Coordinates of C-alpha atoms and ligand atoms in Angstrom, one line a residue:
M1 CA 0.0 0.0 0.1
R2 CA 1.3 3.4 -1.0
I3 CA 0.1 6.3 1.3
L4 CA 0.7 10.1 0.6
M5 CA 0.2 12.9 3.4
V6 CA -0.3 16.3 2.2
C7 CA -0.6 19.6 3.8
L8 CA 0.3 23.2 2.8
G9 CA 3.9 23.7 3.4
N10 CA 5.1 20.1 3.8
I11 CA 7.0 21.2 6.8
C12 CA 4.9 21.0 9.7
R13 CA 1.9 18.5 9.7
S14 CA 2.4 16.2 6.7
P15 CA 6.0 15.2 7.4
L16 CA 4.9 14.6 10.9
A17 CA 2.1 12.3 9.7
E18 CA 4.7 10.7 7.4
G19 CA 7.1 10.1 10.3
I20 CA 4.3 8.8 12.9
L21 CA 2.9 6.5 10.2
R22 CA 6.4 4.9 9.1
K23 CA 7.3 4.3 12.8
K24 CA 4.1 2.5 13.4
A25 CA 4.6 0.6 10.3
E26 CA 7.9 -0.5 11.3
E27 CA 6.8 -1.5 14.7
H28 CA 3.9 -3.7 13.0
A29 CA 6.3 -5.0 10.5
L30 CA 3.9 -3.8 7.7
E31 CA 5.6 -2.9 4.5
L32 CA 4.1 0.4 3.5
F33 CA 5.4 3.0 1.1
I34 CA 4.9 6.3 2.6
D35 CA 5.7 10.0 1.6
S36 CA 4.4 13.5 2.1
A37 CA 4.0 16.6 0.1
G38 CA 2.7 20.2 0.2
T39 CA 0.2 21.8 -2.2
S40 CA 2.3 24.9 -2.2
N41 CA 5.9 25.8 -3.5
F42 CA 6.9 27.9 -0.4
H43 CA 9.3 25.4 1.3
I44 CA 10.5 22.9 -1.4
G45 CA 13.9 21.4 -0.5
E46 CA 13.5 22.4 3.4
N47 CA 13.8 20.0 6.3
P48 CA 10.7 20.2 8.4
D49 CA 10.1 23.4 10.6
K50 CA 12.4 23.2 13.6
R51 CA 9.6 23.2 15.9
T52 CA 8.2 20.1 14.3
I53 CA 11.4 18.2 14.5
K54 CA 11.9 19.1 18.1
N55 CA 8.2 18.2 19.0
A56 CA 8.4 15.0 17.1
L57 CA 11.5 13.9 18.8
K58 CA 10.1 14.7 22.3
N59 CA 7.5 12.1 21.2
G60 CA 10.0 9.7 20.0
V61 CA 9.8 10.3 16.2
D62 CA 12.6 11.6 14.0
V63 CA 11.5 13.6 11.0
S64 CA 14.6 15.6 10.8
M65 CA 15.8 14.0 7.4
L66 CA 12.6 14.5 5.6
V67 CA 12.6 17.1 2.7
A68 CA 9.7 19.2 1.5
R69 CA 8.3 18.6 -2.0
Q70 CA 5.3 20.0 -3.9
F71 CA 2.2 17.7 -4.6
K72 CA 2.0 17.0 -8.3
A73 CA -0.7 15.4 -10.5
K74 CA 1.4 12.3 -11.1
D75 CA 1.2 11.5 -7.3
F76 CA -2.5 10.3 -8.2
E77 CA -0.8 7.5 -10.2
E78 CA 1.9 6.8 -7.7
F79 CA -0.3 6.4 -4.4
D80 CA -3.2 4.4 -3.3
I81 CA -4.3 6.8 -0.7
I82 CA -3.8 10.6 -0.5
Y83 CA -4.5 11.9 3.0
T84 CA -5.1 15.7 3.2
M85 CA -4.9 17.7 6.5
D86 CA -7.6 20.3 6.1
H87 CA -10.3 21.5 3.6
S88 CA -7.8 23.9 1.8
N89 CA -5.3 21.1 0.9
Y90 CA -8.3 18.9 0.1
S91 CA -9.7 21.2 -2.5
N92 CA -6.0 21.9 -4.0
V93 CA -5.4 18.3 -4.3
I94 CA -9.0 17.6 -5.9
A95 CA -8.4 20.4 -8.4
L96 CA -5.5 18.4 -10.0
A97 CA -7.6 15.2 -10.3
K98 CA -8.1 13.9 -13.8
N99 CA -10.9 11.3 -13.2
D100 CA -13.1 9.7 -10.4
A101 CA -10.4 7.2 -9.7
H102 CA -8.1 10.0 -8.6
I103 CA -10.7 11.8 -6.5
N104 CA -11.6 8.7 -4.7
K105 CA -8.0 8.2 -3.4
V106 CA -8.2 11.6 -1.4
R107 CA -9.4 11.7 2.2
M108 CA -9.5 14.0 5.0
I109 CA -7.1 12.1 7.5
L110 CA -9.1 12.9 10.6
N111 CA -12.1 11.1 9.0
E112 CA -10.2 7.9 9.9
L113 CA -11.0 8.8 13.6
H114 CA -14.4 10.9 12.9
P115 CA -16.0 9.4 9.9
N116 CA -17.6 12.0 7.5
K117 CA -17.1 14.8 9.9
N118 CA -14.5 16.5 7.8
M119 CA -12.6 17.8 10.7
P120 CA -9.4 19.5 9.8
V121 CA -5.8 19.2 11.4
P122 CA -5.2 22.8 12.5
D123 CA -2.2 24.4 11.2
P124 CA 0.3 25.2 13.8
Y125 CA 2.6 27.2 11.8
F126 CA 1.7 30.5 13.4
G127 CA 1.3 29.3 16.9
G128 CA 3.3 27.9 19.9
E129 CA 4.3 24.5 21.2
E130 CA 0.8 23.8 22.5
G131 CA -0.4 23.7 18.9
F132 CA 2.4 21.5 17.6
Q133 CA 1.7 19.0 20.6
H134 CA -2.1 19.0 19.8
V135 CA -1.2 18.3 16.1
F136 CA 1.1 15.4 17.2
E137 CA -1.7 13.7 19.3
L138 CA -4.2 14.1 16.6
L139 CA -1.9 12.6 13.9
D140 CA -0.7 9.8 16.2
K141 CA -4.3 8.6 16.9
A142 CA -5.3 9.0 13.1
C143 CA -2.1 6.9 12.1
E144 CA -2.9 4.3 14.9
K145 CA -6.3 3.8 13.3
I146 CA -4.8 3.7 9.6
I147 CA -2.5 0.9 11.1
E148 CA -5.3 -1.0 12.6
K149 CA -7.4 -0.8 9.4
I150 CA -4.7 -2.0 7.4
K151 CA -4.0 -5.1 9.7
H152 CA -7.7 -5.8 9.3
N153 CA -7.8 -5.3 5.5
S154 CA -10.5 -2.5 5.9
L155 CA -8.5 0.6 4.7
I156 CA -10.0 0.8 1.2
Ligands
LIG201 P1 2.2 22.9 6.9 O1 2.3 24.2 7.9 O2 1.1 23.1 5.8 O3 1.7 22.0 8.2 O4 3.5 22.4 6.6 C1 2.6 25.6 7.2 C2 3.9 25.6 6.8 C3 4.3 27.0 6.4 C4 3.2 27.9 5.8 C5 2.0 27.7 6.2 C6 1.6 26.3 6.9 N1 3.6 29.0 5.3 O5 2.6 30.0 5.2 O6 4.6 29.3 4.9

């Protein structure tokens, strides 16, 4: 299974989601192909935000080596599921879809925890450590659910 995490800058939420899911996949000996991308070109080539790296490490996840890239239409072919963090990411990704198969791959990540509620993972970029910790806890729960579903063959 190939899973792509998407946010705006690919320096806060989506690299964290990538790192958390990678760690859980390893712990459960699941072979997943996991990546992340941003809908914007703001931070291409950069490592995650320093505050994301620090908060993730505090929670036992190392995302320091990840490098930001921009979401591209070809990602629809290369991934089975594309998780977006908020409504704006969702719309920006859907805008590049060429058919229903592409559209059906795109989901709001917190719908794994709260089906059909379309709740966003709040953008922590303009806030403090509390926001980063809140995002970590939301994504940790969502990724745990994703792993559970994969193990029960009920993700797609
Ligand atoms: P992310 O957070 O989408 O979770 O990576 C942001 C990163 C950068 C900006 C906004 C949000 N920015 O405006 O540069």
